[in-house]
mmCIF file with all atom_site columns, C-alpha atoms in Angstrom:
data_model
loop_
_atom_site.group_PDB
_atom_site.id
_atom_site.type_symbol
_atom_site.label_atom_id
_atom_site.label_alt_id
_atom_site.label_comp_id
_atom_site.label_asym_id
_atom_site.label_entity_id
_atom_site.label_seq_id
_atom_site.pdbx_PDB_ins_code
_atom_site.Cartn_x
_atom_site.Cartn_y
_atom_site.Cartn_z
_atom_site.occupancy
_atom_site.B_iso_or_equiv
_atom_site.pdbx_formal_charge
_atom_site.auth_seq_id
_atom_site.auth_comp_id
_atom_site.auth_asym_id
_atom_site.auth_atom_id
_atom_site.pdbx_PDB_model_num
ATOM 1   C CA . UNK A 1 1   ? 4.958  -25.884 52.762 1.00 0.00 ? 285 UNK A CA 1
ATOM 2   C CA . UNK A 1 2   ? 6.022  -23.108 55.266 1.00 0.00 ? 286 UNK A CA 1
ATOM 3   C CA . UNK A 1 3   ? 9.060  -21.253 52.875 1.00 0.00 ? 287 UNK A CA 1
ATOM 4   C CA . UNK A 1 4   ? 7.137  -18.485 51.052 1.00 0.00 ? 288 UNK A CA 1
ATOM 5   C CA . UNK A 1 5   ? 8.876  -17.221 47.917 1.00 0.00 ? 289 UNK A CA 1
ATOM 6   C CA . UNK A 1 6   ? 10.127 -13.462 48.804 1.00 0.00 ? 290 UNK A CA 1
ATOM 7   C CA . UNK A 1 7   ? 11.989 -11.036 46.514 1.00 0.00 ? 291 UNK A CA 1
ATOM 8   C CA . UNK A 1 8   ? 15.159 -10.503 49.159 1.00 0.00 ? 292 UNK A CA 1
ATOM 9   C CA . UNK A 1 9   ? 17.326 -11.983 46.159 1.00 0.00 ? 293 UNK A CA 1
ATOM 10  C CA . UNK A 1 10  ? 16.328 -10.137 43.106 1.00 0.00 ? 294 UNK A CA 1
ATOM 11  C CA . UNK A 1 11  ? 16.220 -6.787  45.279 1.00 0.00 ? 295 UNK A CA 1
ATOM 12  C CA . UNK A 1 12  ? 19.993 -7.527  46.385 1.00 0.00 ? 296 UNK A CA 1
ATOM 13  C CA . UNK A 1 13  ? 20.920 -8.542  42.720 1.00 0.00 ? 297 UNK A CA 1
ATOM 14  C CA . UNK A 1 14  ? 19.454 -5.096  41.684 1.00 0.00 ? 298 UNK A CA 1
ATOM 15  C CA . UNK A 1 15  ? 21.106 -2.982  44.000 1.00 0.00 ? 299 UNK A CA 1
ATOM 16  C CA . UNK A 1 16  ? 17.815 -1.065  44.254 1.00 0.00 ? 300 UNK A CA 1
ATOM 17  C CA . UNK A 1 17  ? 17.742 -0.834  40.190 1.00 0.00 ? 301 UNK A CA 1
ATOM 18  C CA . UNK A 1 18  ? 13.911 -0.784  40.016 1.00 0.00 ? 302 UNK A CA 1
ATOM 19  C CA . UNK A 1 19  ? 14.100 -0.602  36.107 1.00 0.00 ? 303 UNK A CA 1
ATOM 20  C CA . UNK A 1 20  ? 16.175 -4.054  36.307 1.00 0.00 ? 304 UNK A CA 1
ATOM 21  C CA . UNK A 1 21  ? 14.140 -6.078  38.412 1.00 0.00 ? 305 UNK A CA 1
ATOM 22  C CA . UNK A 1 22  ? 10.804 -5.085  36.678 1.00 0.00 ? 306 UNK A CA 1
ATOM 23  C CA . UNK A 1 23  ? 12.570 -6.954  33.823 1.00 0.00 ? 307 UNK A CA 1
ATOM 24  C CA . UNK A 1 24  ? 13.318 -9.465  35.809 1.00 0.00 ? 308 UNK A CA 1
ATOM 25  C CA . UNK A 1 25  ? 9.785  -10.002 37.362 1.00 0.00 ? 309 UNK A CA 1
ATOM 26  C CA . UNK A 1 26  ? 8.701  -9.808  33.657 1.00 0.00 ? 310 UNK A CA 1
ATOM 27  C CA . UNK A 1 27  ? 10.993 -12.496 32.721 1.00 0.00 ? 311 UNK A CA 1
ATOM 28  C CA . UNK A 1 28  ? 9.704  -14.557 35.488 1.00 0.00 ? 312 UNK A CA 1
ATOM 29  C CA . UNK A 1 29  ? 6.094  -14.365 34.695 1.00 0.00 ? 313 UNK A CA 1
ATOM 30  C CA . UNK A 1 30  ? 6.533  -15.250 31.309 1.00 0.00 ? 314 UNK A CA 1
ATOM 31  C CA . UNK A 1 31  ? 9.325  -17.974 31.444 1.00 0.00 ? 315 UNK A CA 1
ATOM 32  C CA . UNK A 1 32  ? 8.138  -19.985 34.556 1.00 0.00 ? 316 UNK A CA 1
ATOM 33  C CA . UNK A 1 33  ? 4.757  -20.676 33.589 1.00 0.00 ? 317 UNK A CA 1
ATOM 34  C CA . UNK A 1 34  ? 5.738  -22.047 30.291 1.00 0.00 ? 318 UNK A CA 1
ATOM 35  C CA . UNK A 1 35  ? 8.256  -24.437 31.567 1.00 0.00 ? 319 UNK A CA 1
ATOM 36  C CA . UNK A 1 36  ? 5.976  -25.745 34.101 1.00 0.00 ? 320 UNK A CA 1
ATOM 37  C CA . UNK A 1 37  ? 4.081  -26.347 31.502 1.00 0.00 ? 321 UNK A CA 1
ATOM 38  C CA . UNK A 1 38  ? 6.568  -28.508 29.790 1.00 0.00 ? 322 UNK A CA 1
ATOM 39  C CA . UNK A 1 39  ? 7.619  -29.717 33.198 1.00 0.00 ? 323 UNK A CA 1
ATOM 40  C CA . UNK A 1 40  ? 4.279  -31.313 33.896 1.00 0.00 ? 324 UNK A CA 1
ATOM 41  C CA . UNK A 1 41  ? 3.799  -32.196 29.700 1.00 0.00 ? 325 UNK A CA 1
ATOM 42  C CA . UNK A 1 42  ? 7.141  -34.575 30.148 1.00 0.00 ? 326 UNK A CA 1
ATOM 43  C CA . UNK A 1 43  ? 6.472  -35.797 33.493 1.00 0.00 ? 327 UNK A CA 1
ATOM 44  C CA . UNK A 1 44  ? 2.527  -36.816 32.284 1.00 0.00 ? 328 UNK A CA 1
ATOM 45  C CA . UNK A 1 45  ? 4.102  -38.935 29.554 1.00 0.00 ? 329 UNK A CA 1
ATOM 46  C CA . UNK A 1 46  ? 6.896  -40.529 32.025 1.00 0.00 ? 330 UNK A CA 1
ATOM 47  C CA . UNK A 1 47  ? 10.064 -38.446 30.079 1.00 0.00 ? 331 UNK A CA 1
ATOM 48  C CA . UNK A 1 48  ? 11.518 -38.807 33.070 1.00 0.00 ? 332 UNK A CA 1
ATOM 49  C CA . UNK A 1 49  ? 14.844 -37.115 31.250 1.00 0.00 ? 333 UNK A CA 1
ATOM 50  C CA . UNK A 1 50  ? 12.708 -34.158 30.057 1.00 0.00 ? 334 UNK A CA 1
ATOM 51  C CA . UNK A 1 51  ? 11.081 -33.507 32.860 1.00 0.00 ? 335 UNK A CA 1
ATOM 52  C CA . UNK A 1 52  ? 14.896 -33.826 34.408 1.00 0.00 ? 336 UNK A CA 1
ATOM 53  C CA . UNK A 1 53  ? 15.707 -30.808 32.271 1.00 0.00 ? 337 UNK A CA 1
ATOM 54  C CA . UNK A 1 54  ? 12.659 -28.857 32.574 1.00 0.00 ? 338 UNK A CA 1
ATOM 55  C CA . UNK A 1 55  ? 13.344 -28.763 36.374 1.00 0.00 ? 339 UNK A CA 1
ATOM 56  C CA . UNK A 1 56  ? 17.108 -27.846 36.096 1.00 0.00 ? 340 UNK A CA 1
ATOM 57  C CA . UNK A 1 57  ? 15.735 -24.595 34.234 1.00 0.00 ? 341 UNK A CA 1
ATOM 58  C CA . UNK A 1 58  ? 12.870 -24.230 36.790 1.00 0.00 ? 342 UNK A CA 1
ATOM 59  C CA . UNK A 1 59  ? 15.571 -24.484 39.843 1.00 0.00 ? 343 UNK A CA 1
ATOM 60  C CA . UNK A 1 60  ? 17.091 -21.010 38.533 1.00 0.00 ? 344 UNK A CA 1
ATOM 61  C CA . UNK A 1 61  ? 13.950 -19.452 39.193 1.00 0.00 ? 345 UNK A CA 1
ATOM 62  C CA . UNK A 1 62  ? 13.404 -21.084 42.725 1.00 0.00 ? 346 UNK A CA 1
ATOM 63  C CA . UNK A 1 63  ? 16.951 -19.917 43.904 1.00 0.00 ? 347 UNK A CA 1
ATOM 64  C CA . UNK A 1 64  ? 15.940 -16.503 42.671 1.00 0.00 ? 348 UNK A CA 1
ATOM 65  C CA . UNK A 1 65  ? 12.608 -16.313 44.708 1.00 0.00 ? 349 UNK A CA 1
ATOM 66  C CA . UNK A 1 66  ? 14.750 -17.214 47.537 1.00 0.00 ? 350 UNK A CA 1
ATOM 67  C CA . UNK A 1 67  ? 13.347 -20.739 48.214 1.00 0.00 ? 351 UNK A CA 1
ATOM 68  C CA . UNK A 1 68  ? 16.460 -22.142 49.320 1.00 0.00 ? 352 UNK A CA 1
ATOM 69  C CA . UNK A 1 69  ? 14.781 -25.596 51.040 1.00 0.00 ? 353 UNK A CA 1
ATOM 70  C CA . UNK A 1 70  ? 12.442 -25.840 47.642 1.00 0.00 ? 354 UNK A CA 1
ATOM 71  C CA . UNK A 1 71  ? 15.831 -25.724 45.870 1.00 0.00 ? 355 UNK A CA 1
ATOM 72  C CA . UNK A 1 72  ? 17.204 -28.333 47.408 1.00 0.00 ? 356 UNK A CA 1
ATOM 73  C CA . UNK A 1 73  ? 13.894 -30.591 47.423 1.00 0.00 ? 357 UNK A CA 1
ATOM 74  C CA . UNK A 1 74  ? 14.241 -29.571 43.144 1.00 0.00 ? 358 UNK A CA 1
ATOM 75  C CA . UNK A 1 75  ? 17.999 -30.678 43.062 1.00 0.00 ? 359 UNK A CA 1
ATOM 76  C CA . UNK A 1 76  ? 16.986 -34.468 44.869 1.00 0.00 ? 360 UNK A CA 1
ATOM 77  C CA . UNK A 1 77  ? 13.664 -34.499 42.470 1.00 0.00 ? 361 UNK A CA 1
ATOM 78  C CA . UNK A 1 78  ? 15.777 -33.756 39.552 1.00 0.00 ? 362 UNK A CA 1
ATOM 79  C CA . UNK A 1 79  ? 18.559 -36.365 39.817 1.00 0.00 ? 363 UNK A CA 1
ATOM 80  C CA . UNK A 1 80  ? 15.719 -39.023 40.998 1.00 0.00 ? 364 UNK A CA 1
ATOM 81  C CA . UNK A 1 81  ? 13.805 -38.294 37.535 1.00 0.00 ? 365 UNK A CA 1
ATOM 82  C CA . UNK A 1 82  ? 16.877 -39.318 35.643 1.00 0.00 ? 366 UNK A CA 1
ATOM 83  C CA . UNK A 1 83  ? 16.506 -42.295 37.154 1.00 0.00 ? 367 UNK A CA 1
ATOM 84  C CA . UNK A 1 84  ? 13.158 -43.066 36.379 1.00 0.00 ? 368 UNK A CA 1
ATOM 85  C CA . UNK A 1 85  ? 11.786 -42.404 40.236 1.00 0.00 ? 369 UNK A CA 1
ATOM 86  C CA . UNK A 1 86  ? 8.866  -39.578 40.628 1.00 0.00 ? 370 UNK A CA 1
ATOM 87  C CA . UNK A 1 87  ? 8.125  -40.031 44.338 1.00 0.00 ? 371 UNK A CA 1
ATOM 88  C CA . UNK A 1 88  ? 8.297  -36.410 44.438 1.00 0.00 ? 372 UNK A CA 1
ATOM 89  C CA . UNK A 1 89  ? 5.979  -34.988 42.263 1.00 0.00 ? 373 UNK A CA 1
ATOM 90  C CA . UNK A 1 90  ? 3.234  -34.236 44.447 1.00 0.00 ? 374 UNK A CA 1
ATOM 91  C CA . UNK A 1 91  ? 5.845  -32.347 46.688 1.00 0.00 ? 375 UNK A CA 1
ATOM 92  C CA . UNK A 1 92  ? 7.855  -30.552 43.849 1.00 0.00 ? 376 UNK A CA 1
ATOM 93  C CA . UNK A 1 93  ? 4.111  -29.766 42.416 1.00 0.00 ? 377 UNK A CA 1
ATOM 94  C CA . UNK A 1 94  ? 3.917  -27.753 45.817 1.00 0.00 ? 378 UNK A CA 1
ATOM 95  C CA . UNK A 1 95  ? 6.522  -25.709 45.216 1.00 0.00 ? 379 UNK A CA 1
ATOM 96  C CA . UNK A 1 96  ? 5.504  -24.955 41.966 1.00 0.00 ? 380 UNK A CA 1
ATOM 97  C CA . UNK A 1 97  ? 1.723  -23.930 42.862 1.00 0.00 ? 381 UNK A CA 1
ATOM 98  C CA . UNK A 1 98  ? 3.219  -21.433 45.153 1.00 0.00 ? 382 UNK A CA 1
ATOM 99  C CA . UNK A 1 99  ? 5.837  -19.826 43.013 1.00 0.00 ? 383 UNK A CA 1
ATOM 100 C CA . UNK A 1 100 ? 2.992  -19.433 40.521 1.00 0.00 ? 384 UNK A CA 1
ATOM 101 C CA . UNK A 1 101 ? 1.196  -17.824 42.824 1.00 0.00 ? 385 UNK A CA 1
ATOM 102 C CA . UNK A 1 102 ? 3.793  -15.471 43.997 1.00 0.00 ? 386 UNK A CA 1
ATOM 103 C CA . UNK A 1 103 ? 4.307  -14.140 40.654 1.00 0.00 ? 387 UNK A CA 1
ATOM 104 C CA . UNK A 1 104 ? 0.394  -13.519 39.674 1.00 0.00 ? 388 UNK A CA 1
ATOM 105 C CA . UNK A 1 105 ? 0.745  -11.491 42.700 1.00 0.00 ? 389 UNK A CA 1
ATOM 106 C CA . UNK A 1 106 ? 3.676  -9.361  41.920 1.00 0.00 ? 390 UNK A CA 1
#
């Protein structure tokens, strides 16, 4: 995967409110790692429609790291789920590896 997850968006969003995206980054490291978690609970037990919804939360926080081809990749993954396909778990899984990654590291 060559699209690195940057924080171009959130420091727009702020308008160079530091306070705001601290809170934001906060939010981040909290939220996304527990709904990968439930992202990867539901797709392990093939709720295909859970896992569905676990990524529609999970795409708010890709757009927001800026990962606008990962986005798209999540939108296609997401409809496929809700109808029963997974071909693109081992891609979306990417994604998800480095966004987790991005925010230890913030």
């Amino acid at each position: 995967m060559t699209e690195q997850p940057n924080l171009s968006y959130i420091h727009q969003l702020s308008g160079g409110d530091k306070n705001f995206e601290e809170k934001l980054l906060i939010v981040l490291k909290h939220e996304l790692p527990e709904e990968i978690t439930q992202y990867r609970k539901n797709l392990k037990k093939k709720e295909f429609d859970a896992a569905s919804s676990n990524i529609h939360k999970i795409k708010h926080k890709i757009s927001i790291l800026g990962l606008e081809k990962s986005y798209k990749v999540a939108e296609a993954y997401e409809d496929e789920l809700r109808e029963g396909n997974d071909d693109r778990a081992r891609e979306f899984e990417e994604i998800l590896r480095t966004m987790l990654a991005f925010i230890q590291q913030t």
